[in-house]
Coordinates of C-alpha atoms in Angstrom, one line a residue:
M18 CA 41.2 2.6 1.8
L19 CA 38.8 1.9 4.4
T20 CA 38.4 6.0 4.3
H21 CA 38.0 5.9 1.1
I22 CA 35.7 2.4 1.6
N23 CA 32.9 4.5 4.0
E24 CA 33.3 7.4 2.0
T25 CA 32.1 6.4 -0.5
R26 CA 28.9 4.5 0.7
E27 CA 27.7 7.0 1.8
E28 CA 28.0 9.0 -1.3
N29 CA 25.9 6.0 -2.5
L30 CA 23.5 5.7 0.4
R31 CA 23.7 9.6 -0.5
K32 CA 22.0 9.5 -4.1
Y33 CA 20.1 6.1 -2.6
Y34 CA 18.0 8.3 -0.1
S35 CA 17.1 11.4 -2.4
A36 CA 14.5 12.8 -4.4
D37 CA 14.0 16.2 -5.6
I38 CA 9.9 15.3 -4.3
A39 CA 8.3 12.9 -1.6
V40 CA 4.9 12.1 -2.0
V41 CA 3.9 10.7 1.1
G42 CA 0.7 8.4 0.7
A43 CA -0.5 6.7 -2.4
G44 CA -4.4 7.0 -2.6
H45 CA -5.5 9.4 -4.9
A46 CA -4.0 12.6 -4.2
G47 CA -0.2 11.2 -3.4
I48 CA -0.9 9.4 -6.9
E49 CA -2.1 13.1 -8.8
A50 CA 0.6 14.8 -6.6
A51 CA 3.7 12.2 -7.4
L52 CA 2.7 11.6 -11.2
A53 CA 2.2 15.8 -12.2
A54 CA 6.5 16.5 -10.2
A55 CA 7.3 13.1 -11.7
R56 CA 6.0 14.5 -15.7
L57 CA 7.5 17.6 -14.4
G58 CA 11.1 17.0 -14.6
L59 CA 11.5 16.3 -10.7
S60 CA 13.5 13.3 -9.1
T61 CA 10.1 12.1 -7.7
V62 CA 9.3 9.2 -4.4
L63 CA 6.3 7.8 -3.6
F64 CA 6.2 6.2 -0.6
T65 CA 3.1 4.2 0.5
L66 CA 2.4 1.9 4.0
N67 CA 1.1 -0.9 1.0
L68 CA 2.2 -1.3 -2.8
D69 CA -1.0 -3.9 -2.9
A70 CA -3.0 -1.2 -2.3
V71 CA -1.8 1.7 -4.7
G72 CA -5.5 4.0 -5.3
N73 CA -7.9 2.2 -3.5
M74 CA -11.2 2.5 -3.2
P75 CA -12.1 1.2 1.1
C76 CA -15.5 3.2 0.2
N77 CA -17.2 4.0 -2.1
P78 CA -16.2 1.9 -5.5
S79 CA -17.2 5.0 -7.5
I80 CA -16.0 8.0 -9.3
G81 CA -18.0 11.4 -9.8
G82 CA -21.6 12.2 -8.1
T83 CA -22.7 15.6 -7.2
G84 CA -19.7 18.2 -7.9
K85 CA -17.5 15.5 -8.0
G86 CA -18.1 15.2 -11.4
Q87 CA -17.2 18.3 -12.1
L88 CA -14.0 17.5 -10.2
V89 CA -12.9 14.6 -12.3
F90 CA -13.4 17.1 -15.9
E91 CA -11.7 19.4 -14.3
L92 CA -8.4 17.0 -13.8
D93 CA -8.5 15.8 -17.1
A94 CA -8.5 19.0 -18.5
L95 CA -5.2 20.1 -16.7
G96 CA -3.4 16.5 -17.7
G97 CA -4.3 14.8 -14.5
E98 CA -4.9 10.7 -14.4
M99 CA -7.6 9.4 -12.7
A100 CA -10.7 10.5 -15.5
R101 CA -8.9 7.9 -17.7
V102 CA -8.9 5.8 -16.1
A103 CA -12.1 5.8 -14.6
D104 CA -13.0 5.4 -17.9
I105 CA -11.0 2.2 -18.7
V106 CA -13.3 1.0 -14.4
T107 CA -16.6 2.2 -15.2
L108 CA -19.4 -0.8 -14.6
Q109 CA -21.7 2.1 -15.0
S110 CA -22.5 5.3 -16.0
R111 CA -25.3 7.4 -14.7
T112 CA -25.1 11.5 -14.8
L113 CA -27.4 12.8 -11.4
N114 CA -29.8 15.1 -11.5
E115 CA -31.1 15.0 -14.9
S116 CA -34.1 16.3 -14.4
K117 CA -32.6 19.7 -13.0
G118 CA -30.3 22.6 -15.0
P119 CA -26.4 21.4 -16.8
A120 CA -25.3 24.3 -13.8
V121 CA -26.0 21.0 -11.6
Q122 CA -25.5 18.0 -13.4
S123 CA -22.5 15.8 -12.9
K124 CA -22.1 12.2 -13.7
R125 CA -20.8 9.0 -11.5
V126 CA -19.3 5.5 -12.3
Q127 CA -19.3 2.7 -10.9
A128 CA -15.6 1.9 -11.0
D129 CA -13.8 -1.5 -10.6
R130 CA -11.4 -0.6 -7.4
F131 CA -9.9 -4.3 -8.5
L132 CA -8.5 -3.4 -12.1
Y133 CA -8.5 0.7 -11.1
R134 CA -5.6 -0.4 -8.4
Q135 CA -4.0 -2.6 -10.3
I136 CA -3.8 0.3 -13.6
M137 CA -3.0 2.8 -11.3
K138 CA -0.1 0.8 -9.6
S139 CA 1.2 0.1 -13.7
V140 CA 1.4 3.8 -14.2
L141 CA 3.1 5.0 -11.2
E142 CA 6.1 2.2 -12.2
S143 CA 6.0 3.0 -15.6
Q144 CA 6.5 6.1 -15.1
P145 CA 9.9 7.8 -15.7
N146 CA 11.0 10.4 -12.4
L147 CA 8.6 8.3 -10.3
I148 CA 10.0 5.4 -7.2
L149 CA 7.1 3.8 -5.2
V150 CA 8.3 2.5 -2.2
Q151 CA 6.3 0.8 0.9
A152 CA 7.4 2.3 3.6
E153 CA 6.4 3.9 6.7
I154 CA 7.0 7.6 7.6
T155 CA 7.7 8.2 10.7
E156 CA 8.9 11.8 11.1
L157 CA 9.6 15.1 9.4
V158 CA 13.1 16.3 8.7
T159 CA 12.7 20.7 9.0
E160 CA 15.9 22.8 9.1
P161 CA 15.7 26.9 9.8
A162 CA 14.9 29.9 7.2
P163 CA 14.7 33.3 7.0
G164 CA 11.7 34.8 8.6
G165 CA 12.0 32.9 11.4
K166 CA 9.8 30.1 9.4
R167 CA 11.0 25.8 9.2
R168 CA 11.9 24.8 5.5
V169 CA 12.0 20.8 5.2
V170 CA 14.3 19.0 3.5
G171 CA 13.6 15.6 4.1
L172 CA 11.9 12.5 5.7
R173 CA 12.5 9.0 7.4
T174 CA 10.8 5.4 8.1
R175 CA 10.3 3.7 10.0
L176 CA 13.5 1.3 9.8
G177 CA 15.5 4.5 10.0
A178 CA 16.4 5.3 6.9
E179 CA 16.4 8.6 6.1
W180 CA 15.4 11.0 3.0
S181 CA 16.5 13.8 1.8
A182 CA 13.7 15.8 -0.4
R183 CA 13.5 20.1 -1.5
A184 CA 10.0 19.4 -1.2
V185 CA 7.2 17.2 0.4
I186 CA 3.7 16.4 0.6
L187 CA 2.0 15.0 2.4
C188 CA -1.3 12.5 1.1
T189 CA -2.2 10.5 4.3
G190 CA -5.4 10.2 3.9
T191 CA -7.2 7.9 6.4
F192 CA -3.8 6.7 7.9
L193 CA -2.4 8.7 10.1
D194 CA -3.0 7.5 14.3
S195 CA -5.7 5.8 12.6
R196 CA -8.0 3.4 14.9
V197 CA -11.4 1.5 13.2
V198 CA -14.9 0.9 15.9
V199 CA -16.9 -1.6 15.6
G200 CA -19.3 -1.1 18.4
E201 CA -17.0 -1.9 21.6
A202 CA -14.1 -3.2 19.5
V203 CA -11.3 -0.5 19.0
Y204 CA -8.3 -0.9 17.5
P205 CA -5.7 1.0 15.7
S206 CA -5.6 0.5 12.0
G207 CA -6.0 1.9 8.7
P208 CA -8.6 1.4 6.6
D209 CA -9.4 -1.8 4.6
G210 CA -7.4 -3.7 7.7
M211 CA -3.9 -2.0 6.7
L212 CA -1.5 -0.7 9.0
P213 CA -1.8 2.4 10.3
S214 CA 0.2 5.0 10.2
E215 CA 1.4 5.6 13.9
R216 CA 4.0 7.8 15.0
L217 CA 3.7 11.0 12.2
S218 CA 0.9 12.7 13.4
K219 CA 3.9 13.7 16.9
S220 CA 6.3 14.5 14.9
L221 CA 4.0 16.8 12.7
R222 CA 2.7 18.6 15.8
E223 CA 6.2 19.5 17.2
A224 CA 6.9 20.8 13.7
G225 CA 4.1 23.9 14.8
I226 CA 1.1 21.7 12.4
S227 CA -1.3 22.1 13.8
L228 CA -4.1 18.8 13.8
M229 CA -7.8 18.2 13.7
R230 CA -9.9 14.3 14.5
F231 CA -11.8 13.6 11.6
K232 CA -14.4 10.2 11.2
T233 CA -15.4 8.7 8.9
G234 CA -17.3 5.4 8.3
T235 CA -18.5 2.4 5.5
P236 CA -20.9 -0.2 4.9
P237 CA -20.6 -4.1 5.3
R238 CA -20.0 -5.8 1.9
V239 CA -22.3 -8.6 1.4
H240 CA -21.4 -11.7 -1.3
A241 CA -24.3 -11.1 -4.5
D242 CA -24.8 -15.0 -4.7
T243 CA -26.0 -15.1 -0.5
V244 CA -28.8 -11.8 -1.6
D245 CA -32.0 -12.4 -3.3
L246 CA -31.2 -9.9 -6.3
E247 CA -34.8 -9.9 -8.0
R248 CA -36.9 -9.1 -5.4
L249 CA -35.3 -5.7 -6.1
E250 CA -35.3 -2.4 -7.4
I251 CA -32.6 -2.6 -10.0
Q252 CA -31.5 0.4 -11.6
Y253 CA -29.4 0.6 -15.1
G254 CA -26.8 2.8 -16.5
E255 CA -27.7 6.0 -19.2
K256 CA -27.9 5.3 -22.7
H257 CA -25.1 7.6 -23.7
I258 CA -21.9 8.1 -21.7
T259 CA -19.9 11.0 -22.4
P260 CA -16.2 10.4 -21.6
F261 CA -14.5 11.4 -17.8
S262 CA -11.6 12.0 -20.2
T263 CA -10.6 12.8 -23.5
L264 CA -9.3 10.4 -24.3
T265 CA -10.9 7.9 -23.8
D266 CA -12.5 5.9 -27.5
E267 CA -16.3 7.2 -27.6
E268 CA -17.9 4.6 -29.3
E269 CA -15.1 1.8 -27.5
L270 CA -17.2 3.1 -24.2
N271 CA -20.5 2.7 -25.4
S272 CA -19.8 -0.6 -26.7
R273 CA -18.9 -2.3 -23.7
E274 CA -22.0 -3.7 -21.6
Q275 CA -22.8 -1.9 -18.0
I276 CA -23.3 -3.6 -14.6
P277 CA -27.2 -3.1 -13.2
C278 CA -27.2 -1.9 -9.5
R279 CA -30.1 -2.7 -7.3
I280 CA -32.5 -0.5 -4.6
V281 CA -33.4 -2.2 -1.4
Y282 CA -34.9 -0.1 1.4
T283 CA -35.2 0.6 5.3
N284 CA -38.1 -0.8 7.2
A285 CA -39.3 -0.6 10.4
K286 CA -38.2 -3.8 11.5
T287 CA -34.4 -2.4 10.4
H288 CA -34.8 0.9 12.6
A289 CA -36.4 -0.8 14.9
I290 CA -33.0 -3.1 15.3
I291 CA -31.2 0.6 14.9
R292 CA -32.6 1.7 18.3
E293 CA -33.1 -1.1 20.6
N294 CA -28.2 -1.1 20.1
L295 CA -27.9 2.6 20.3
H296 CA -26.8 1.8 24.1
R297 CA -23.6 0.4 22.0
S298 CA -23.1 2.7 19.4
P299 CA -19.7 3.7 19.6
L300 CA -21.4 7.2 18.5
Y301 CA -24.0 7.7 21.2
S302 CA -21.5 6.2 23.5
G303 CA -18.7 8.8 23.7
V304 CA -16.4 6.1 22.7
I305 CA -15.4 7.6 18.7
E306 CA -13.9 11.2 19.5
G307 CA -13.6 12.5 15.7
V308 CA -15.9 15.0 13.6
G309 CA -17.7 12.8 10.5
P310 CA -19.0 14.4 7.4
R311 CA -22.8 15.9 8.0
Y312 CA -24.0 14.7 4.6
C313 CA -23.1 11.0 5.0
P314 CA -24.5 10.1 8.5
S315 CA -24.3 6.5 9.7
I316 CA -26.9 4.3 9.0
E317 CA -28.2 4.9 12.9
D318 CA -27.5 8.5 13.3
K319 CA -30.2 8.8 9.7
V320 CA -32.6 6.5 12.4
V321 CA -32.2 8.5 14.9
R322 CA -32.1 12.4 12.9
F323 CA -34.7 11.5 11.1
A324 CA -37.0 8.9 13.4
D325 CA -39.9 10.8 11.5
K326 CA -38.8 9.1 8.2
E327 CA -40.3 5.4 7.5
R328 CA -37.0 4.6 4.9
H329 CA -33.9 5.4 3.9
Q330 CA -33.3 4.0 -0.2
L331 CA -30.0 2.0 0.3
F332 CA -27.6 1.6 -3.3
V333 CA -26.5 -2.8 -4.2
E334 CA -23.4 -1.4 -5.9
P335 CA -20.9 -4.0 -7.5
L336 CA -17.6 -3.7 -6.5
G337 CA -15.8 -5.1 -10.2
R338 CA -16.3 -7.6 -12.5
D339 CA -14.7 -10.3 -11.1
T340 CA -16.0 -10.1 -7.9
K341 CA -18.9 -11.4 -5.7
E342 CA -19.0 -8.1 -3.5
L343 CA -21.7 -6.0 -3.9
Y344 CA -21.0 -1.9 -1.6
L345 CA -24.6 -1.5 0.4
Q346 CA -24.3 2.3 -0.1
G347 CA -25.8 4.3 2.7
F348 CA -26.3 2.1 5.7
S349 CA -22.4 2.6 6.9
S350 CA -22.7 1.9 10.8
S351 CA -20.0 1.1 13.4
L352 CA -22.6 -0.7 15.8
P353 CA -21.3 -4.1 16.7
E354 CA -20.7 -6.8 14.0
D355 CA -23.9 -9.0 15.7
V356 CA -26.3 -6.2 15.7
Q357 CA -25.1 -5.5 11.4
I358 CA -25.8 -8.6 10.7
E359 CA -29.4 -8.2 12.4
M360 CA -30.1 -5.0 10.6
L361 CA -28.3 -6.5 7.1
H362 CA -31.4 -9.3 7.4
S363 CA -34.0 -7.3 8.4
L364 CA -34.0 -5.5 4.2
E365 CA -36.4 -6.9 1.5
G366 CA -33.9 -9.7 0.0
F367 CA -31.4 -9.9 2.7
E368 CA -32.8 -12.7 4.5
N369 CA -30.1 -14.8 4.2
A370 CA -27.0 -12.1 3.4
R371 CA -23.7 -13.6 4.8
M372 CA -21.2 -9.8 5.4
T373 CA -17.8 -10.4 3.8
R374 CA -16.1 -7.5 5.8
T375 CA -18.6 -6.2 8.6
A376 CA -18.8 -2.3 8.4
Y377 CA -16.6 0.3 10.8
A378 CA -16.2 3.6 11.8
I379 CA -12.8 4.6 11.3
E380 CA -11.1 8.4 13.0
Y381 CA -7.2 9.8 12.4
D382 CA -5.4 13.2 12.5
C383 CA -6.1 15.7 10.0
A384 CA -4.4 19.6 9.0
D385 CA -6.2 22.7 9.3
P386 CA -6.4 23.5 6.3
T387 CA -6.1 27.3 7.0
Q388 CA -2.0 26.5 7.6
L389 CA -2.0 26.8 3.8
Y390 CA -1.7 28.9 1.0
P391 CA -4.4 28.6 -2.0
T392 CA -0.8 26.9 -3.7
L393 CA -1.0 23.7 -0.9
E394 CA 1.6 24.9 0.5
F395 CA 2.8 25.5 4.0
K396 CA 2.6 29.0 5.5
E397 CA 5.1 27.9 8.0
I398 CA 7.5 25.5 7.0
E399 CA 8.9 25.9 2.8
N400 CA 8.2 23.3 0.7
L401 CA 5.5 21.5 2.9
Y402 CA 2.4 20.5 0.9
G403 CA -1.1 19.2 2.2
A404 CA -3.6 18.0 -0.5
G405 CA -6.9 15.2 0.3
Q406 CA -7.7 14.6 3.4
F407 CA -4.7 15.5 5.2
N408 CA -6.4 18.6 4.2
G409 CA -9.8 18.0 6.5
T410 CA -11.1 16.2 2.8
S411 CA -13.3 13.9 2.0
G412 CA -13.6 12.0 -1.3
Y413 CA -11.2 10.6 -3.7
E414 CA -12.2 13.7 -6.2
E415 CA -11.0 15.7 -3.9
A416 CA -8.0 14.6 -2.8
A417 CA -6.7 13.0 -6.1
V418 CA -7.5 16.9 -8.1
Q419 CA -5.9 18.2 -4.2
G420 CA -2.6 16.5 -5.3
L421 CA -2.4 17.5 -8.6
V422 CA -2.1 21.4 -8.0
A423 CA 0.5 20.4 -5.2
G424 CA 1.9 17.8 -7.5
I425 CA 2.5 20.5 -10.5
N426 CA 2.7 23.6 -7.0
A427 CA 6.3 21.7 -5.7
A428 CA 7.5 20.9 -8.8
R429 CA 6.7 24.6 -10.5
K430 CA 8.6 26.0 -7.7
L431 CA 11.6 24.3 -7.3
L432 CA 12.0 25.2 -11.4
G433 CA 11.8 28.6 -10.7
Q434 CA 8.9 29.6 -12.0
K435 CA 5.0 31.2 -10.9
Q436 CA 3.5 28.8 -9.3
I437 CA -0.8 28.4 -10.1
V438 CA -3.1 29.4 -8.0
L439 CA -6.7 28.7 -9.3
T440 CA -9.7 30.8 -8.5
R441 CA -13.1 29.6 -7.1
E442 CA -15.1 31.7 -10.8
S443 CA -12.4 29.6 -13.2
S444 CA -13.4 26.1 -11.1
Y445 CA -14.3 23.2 -8.7
I446 CA -10.7 23.0 -7.7
G447 CA -10.5 26.7 -6.7
M448 CA -13.8 26.9 -5.1
L449 CA -12.3 23.4 -3.0
I450 CA -9.0 25.0 -2.0
D451 CA -10.5 28.8 -1.3
D452 CA -12.9 27.1 0.8
L453 CA -10.6 25.4 2.3
V454 CA -7.6 28.3 3.1
T455 CA -10.1 30.8 3.4
K456 CA -12.5 29.4 5.9
G457 CA -11.2 26.2 7.1
T458 CA -13.9 23.1 8.1
N459 CA -15.0 21.6 10.6
E460 CA -15.9 18.4 9.3
P461 CA -14.6 16.9 6.8
Y462 CA -15.4 18.7 3.5
R463 CA -16.5 17.5 0.4
V464 CA -17.9 19.6 -2.8
M465 CA -21.2 20.0 -3.8
T466 CA -22.5 22.5 -6.8
S467 CA -24.4 24.4 -4.1
R468 CA -21.0 25.7 -2.8
S469 CA -20.2 27.9 -6.0
E470 CA -22.2 30.7 -6.7
F471 CA -20.4 30.0 -10.1
R472 CA -21.6 27.0 -11.0
L473 CA -24.2 27.6 -13.8
L474 CA -20.4 29.2 -15.6
L475 CA -18.2 25.9 -14.1
R476 CA -20.7 23.0 -15.6
Q477 CA -18.4 19.3 -16.4
D478 CA -19.5 19.8 -20.3
N479 CA -16.9 23.6 -20.7
A480 CA -14.2 22.0 -17.9
Y481 CA -11.7 22.5 -21.2
D482 CA -12.3 25.8 -21.9
R483 CA -11.8 26.9 -18.0
L484 CA -8.3 25.0 -18.1
A485 CA -7.0 23.7 -20.8
P486 CA -4.3 26.7 -21.5
I487 CA -3.2 26.1 -18.1
G488 CA -3.3 23.0 -18.4
R489 CA -0.9 23.1 -21.1
E490 CA 1.0 26.4 -19.8
V491 CA 1.9 23.6 -17.2
G492 CA 3.1 21.6 -18.7
L493 CA 1.3 17.9 -18.5
L494 CA -1.6 18.8 -21.1
S495 CA 0.3 17.4 -24.2
E496 CA 0.4 19.3 -27.8
E497 CA -1.0 17.4 -29.2
R498 CA -4.8 17.2 -26.6
Y499 CA -4.6 21.0 -26.7
K500 CA -4.9 21.0 -30.2
D501 CA -7.8 17.9 -30.4
Y502 CA -9.4 20.6 -27.7
I503 CA -8.6 23.1 -30.3
E504 CA -10.2 21.9 -32.8
R505 CA -14.0 20.1 -30.4
A506 CA -13.5 23.4 -29.6
E507 CA -14.6 24.8 -33.4
M508 CA -17.3 22.2 -34.0
V509 CA -18.6 23.9 -31.1
K510 CA -19.0 26.8 -32.4
K511 CA -19.6 25.9 -35.9
E512 CA -22.7 24.1 -34.0
R513 CA -23.8 27.3 -32.5
E514 CA -24.0 28.9 -35.3
R515 CA -25.0 26.5 -37.6
F516 CA -28.7 26.6 -35.1
E517 CA -28.7 30.9 -35.6
R518 CA -28.5 29.7 -39.7
T519 CA -31.0 26.5 -39.8
T520 CA -34.6 27.6 -40.5
I521 CA -37.1 24.4 -39.0
R522 CA -41.0 24.3 -41.4
P523 CA -43.8 23.3 -39.4
S524 CA -45.4 20.2 -39.7
P525 CA -48.4 18.4 -37.8
E526 CA -45.9 15.9 -36.0
L527 CA -43.8 18.7 -34.6
N528 CA -46.2 21.1 -33.7
R529 CA -47.6 18.2 -32.1
L530 CA -44.3 17.4 -30.0
L531 CA -43.9 21.0 -28.9
E532 CA -48.0 20.7 -27.4
E533 CA -46.3 17.9 -25.5
K534 CA -43.4 20.1 -24.3
G535 CA -45.9 23.0 -23.1
G536 CA -44.6 25.5 -26.1
G537 CA -47.2 26.2 -28.9
P538 CA -47.6 25.6 -32.5
I539 CA -45.3 27.2 -35.8
T540 CA -47.1 28.3 -38.5
V541 CA -44.2 30.3 -39.9
P542 CA -40.7 28.9 -40.5
V543 CA -39.1 29.9 -37.5
K544 CA -35.0 29.5 -36.6
L545 CA -33.4 26.6 -35.1
A546 CA -32.1 28.7 -32.3
D547 CA -35.4 30.0 -31.5
L548 CA -37.3 26.2 -31.2
L549 CA -33.9 25.2 -29.2
R550 CA -35.0 28.3 -26.8
R551 CA -38.1 26.6 -25.1
P552 CA -38.4 25.1 -22.1
G553 CA -38.2 21.1 -22.6
V554 CA -37.2 21.4 -26.4
D555 CA -33.6 20.0 -27.2
C556 CA -31.9 18.6 -30.4
E557 CA -33.0 14.8 -30.2
L558 CA -36.7 15.6 -29.9
L559 CA -36.1 17.9 -33.1
A560 CA -33.6 15.2 -34.5
A561 CA -36.0 14.3 -37.7
F562 CA -36.9 17.8 -38.0
D563 CA -33.4 19.3 -39.0
P564 CA -32.5 19.9 -42.1
T565 CA -28.5 20.5 -41.9
R566 CA -28.4 17.9 -38.5
T567 CA -24.7 17.2 -38.2
D568 CA -22.8 14.2 -37.1
I569 CA -20.8 15.3 -34.4
P570 CA -20.3 13.6 -30.8
E571 CA -22.8 14.3 -29.1
S572 CA -21.5 16.2 -26.0
L573 CA -20.3 18.6 -28.1
R574 CA -24.3 19.1 -29.5
R575 CA -25.1 18.9 -25.6
K576 CA -22.5 21.9 -24.5
A577 CA -23.6 23.9 -27.7
E578 CA -27.5 23.7 -26.6
I579 CA -26.0 24.3 -23.7
E580 CA -24.7 27.8 -24.8
L581 CA -27.4 28.8 -26.0
K582 CA -30.0 28.7 -24.1
Y583 CA -28.8 29.7 -20.4
E584 CA -26.5 32.4 -23.0
G585 CA -28.9 35.7 -20.4
Y586 CA -28.0 33.3 -16.9
I587 CA -23.6 32.9 -18.3
K588 CA -23.5 36.6 -19.4
R589 CA -24.9 37.6 -16.1
Q590 CA -22.6 34.6 -14.2
L591 CA -19.2 36.3 -16.4
A592 CA -19.9 39.5 -14.7
E593 CA -20.0 38.4 -11.5
A594 CA -16.6 36.6 -12.3
E595 CA -14.7 39.4 -13.4
R596 CA -16.2 41.4 -10.7
M597 CA -14.5 38.9 -8.7
K598 CA -11.1 38.8 -11.0
K599 CA -10.7 42.8 -10.0
L600 CA -10.6 42.2 -6.2
A601 CA -8.5 39.8 -6.8
E602 CA -6.0 41.6 -8.2
K603 CA -6.2 44.3 -5.2
K604 CA -2.7 42.4 -3.9
L605 CA -2.2 42.3 -0.2
P606 CA 1.5 42.1 1.6
P607 CA 2.5 38.1 2.3
D608 CA 3.4 38.5 5.8
F609 CA 1.8 41.5 7.4
D610 CA 1.1 42.3 11.1
Y611 CA -2.7 43.6 11.1
S612 CA -2.7 45.0 14.4
A613 CA -0.8 47.5 13.3
I614 CA -4.6 48.9 11.1
K615 CA -6.1 51.5 13.1
G616 CA -10.0 50.5 12.8
L617 CA -10.1 46.6 12.5
S618 CA -12.1 45.1 14.3
N619 CA -10.3 42.6 17.0
E620 CA -12.4 39.4 14.9
A621 CA -10.6 40.2 11.8
V622 CA -7.5 41.3 13.5
Q623 CA -7.2 37.8 14.7
K624 CA -8.3 36.3 11.3
L625 CA -6.6 38.2 8.6
N626 CA -3.3 37.2 10.7
K627 CA -4.6 33.5 10.3
I628 CA -4.9 33.5 7.1
K629 CA -3.3 36.2 6.1
P630 CA -4.9 36.9 2.4
A631 CA -3.6 37.3 -1.0
D632 CA -5.7 39.7 -2.3
I633 CA -8.8 41.6 -0.7
G634 CA -11.2 39.1 -2.8
Q635 CA -10.0 36.9 -0.7
A636 CA -10.2 38.7 2.8
S637 CA -13.5 39.5 1.6
R638 CA -14.4 35.9 2.5
I639 CA -13.1 35.2 5.7
S640 CA -16.1 34.4 7.8
G641 CA -15.5 37.7 10.4
V642 CA -14.0 40.2 8.0
S643 CA -16.3 42.2 7.8
P644 CA -17.4 44.5 4.7
A645 CA -16.7 47.7 6.9
D646 CA -13.4 46.0 7.6
I647 CA -12.7 45.7 3.4
G648 CA -13.2 49.7 2.9
V649 CA -10.6 49.5 6.4
L650 CA -8.2 47.7 4.6
L651 CA -9.0 49.5 1.2
I652 CA -8.1 53.0 3.4
F653 CA -5.3 51.7 4.5
F654 CA -3.4 50.0 1.9
G655 CA -4.2 52.9 -0.6
I656 CA -6.1 50.4 -2.8
K657 CA -8.4 51.8 -5.5

């Protein structure tokens, strides 16, 4: 009888500590990975160190930005969650680079970080096939697999529980063996004063995973009532907000009151305080070992590197509707707290400011992403995936899209389906992942529009054109949402056709506007399309003169206009994208030993054996692999 009771108990525990897919970390990558896996029908467990910090924004209270906004639109087209919730928590919306072309315009919103966390936790808790568990994961459990590899089979927690899982997705963010640095104070900690993940790094190294040491930082937060906001330059949101998600009611979103941000500048006094205390900076004393993001330096680093600049712009941003805390973007620092207070009080309007949270730097472990396939699965450990800052990236948006791809691919592999690989010419998501797994990174990687050779094709307005069919095929974009996309695409097509057939008649008022835009007047009726092709002329300018103007969403009208204006440039980029697509069709064997090929340079052999490129296109983008090496590969494998 006792034996039977013990066997029953063990069986119940095995069922309790079991899931198809285990996701480690409930930040932006972990959320999307877990939701994708669960929504595709796999039993999923999502582990977090703190259930009250699910979906936390430890740094910027914002979503989107240059290149990042495109990622959020793409995530929505694939069926992810961030875009929808970002619209709900929008405090202010702006389109960056509006004075430039559509290829580099990106949406960015100030977000209510507290409401975002609350909504995301509710979404996760309500999702079928998904359970949230507060636990520290300390060990990866693997077993031998064919070909000399290992296969992940589960995880162990700090309390000694062993979870079995058919696949694991690591989304550890900045928690992996992390430590916080503020001046002379150095101590183990995760972001926002949370506990770090102290033991998992050792287990990952023992499993053969190569880890890097990166660093990031965050500025102080201040109490709004202690700042003289009236003395600061005000920054309003845009007049019309285009939602990130097609699930959002555009009219309702635009009916909400936006909260203004403020701008302040450092000055000579601020810079003098920083210079006088550089000897106390852990950044220059050698205390900080991790590599920080080059594109987002601390304020002390900016003052040293750009010594000729008299001031630096800082953005004063709200953290939420129901809090007095303000975020000081651009004022990141790891200087001692007393120095930070002096720096803060040197700013105009901040003479009596009170810090609510001190700025800090944080160091953490992350994986070398060249160990991953483009599916985000580890090459040497089957069914183990990595996503987010664990892969060496920086930013909530980069994390979220990687989590979505990892969740989709882990689920599809377990379901016996082909995993998806997004290409550079298809999306910023594809470019991000290709850069990581092909080139690697020696600093926290951030998506920027300048990184893409196809940025005119990868605009935020056409994300659904590029990715909705994939979202539908995968199963995360519902039939209803896909039909809605088809209807909107048809509206854009009809608007384009309307541009071509509508005639605009000359008038003194119209010619005055055209001349103000630097163009010549018209003396005979012309097609609306011809006027729209002129620089500086758009549908809004011509609204009063357009006799057939239709009542469609402004975002769709703008899309039709962009396609018309940039038609020639778009065709050229499409031709280049087709060339790259053909290179991607020239496949290479997945586990080939390139030292067997005579004629390759030693560097090429080393890099090819490390990356194991899937095709000639990927091989051609590996640093150190020359055109001559590509020629050798084509001849050796008989590829035409």
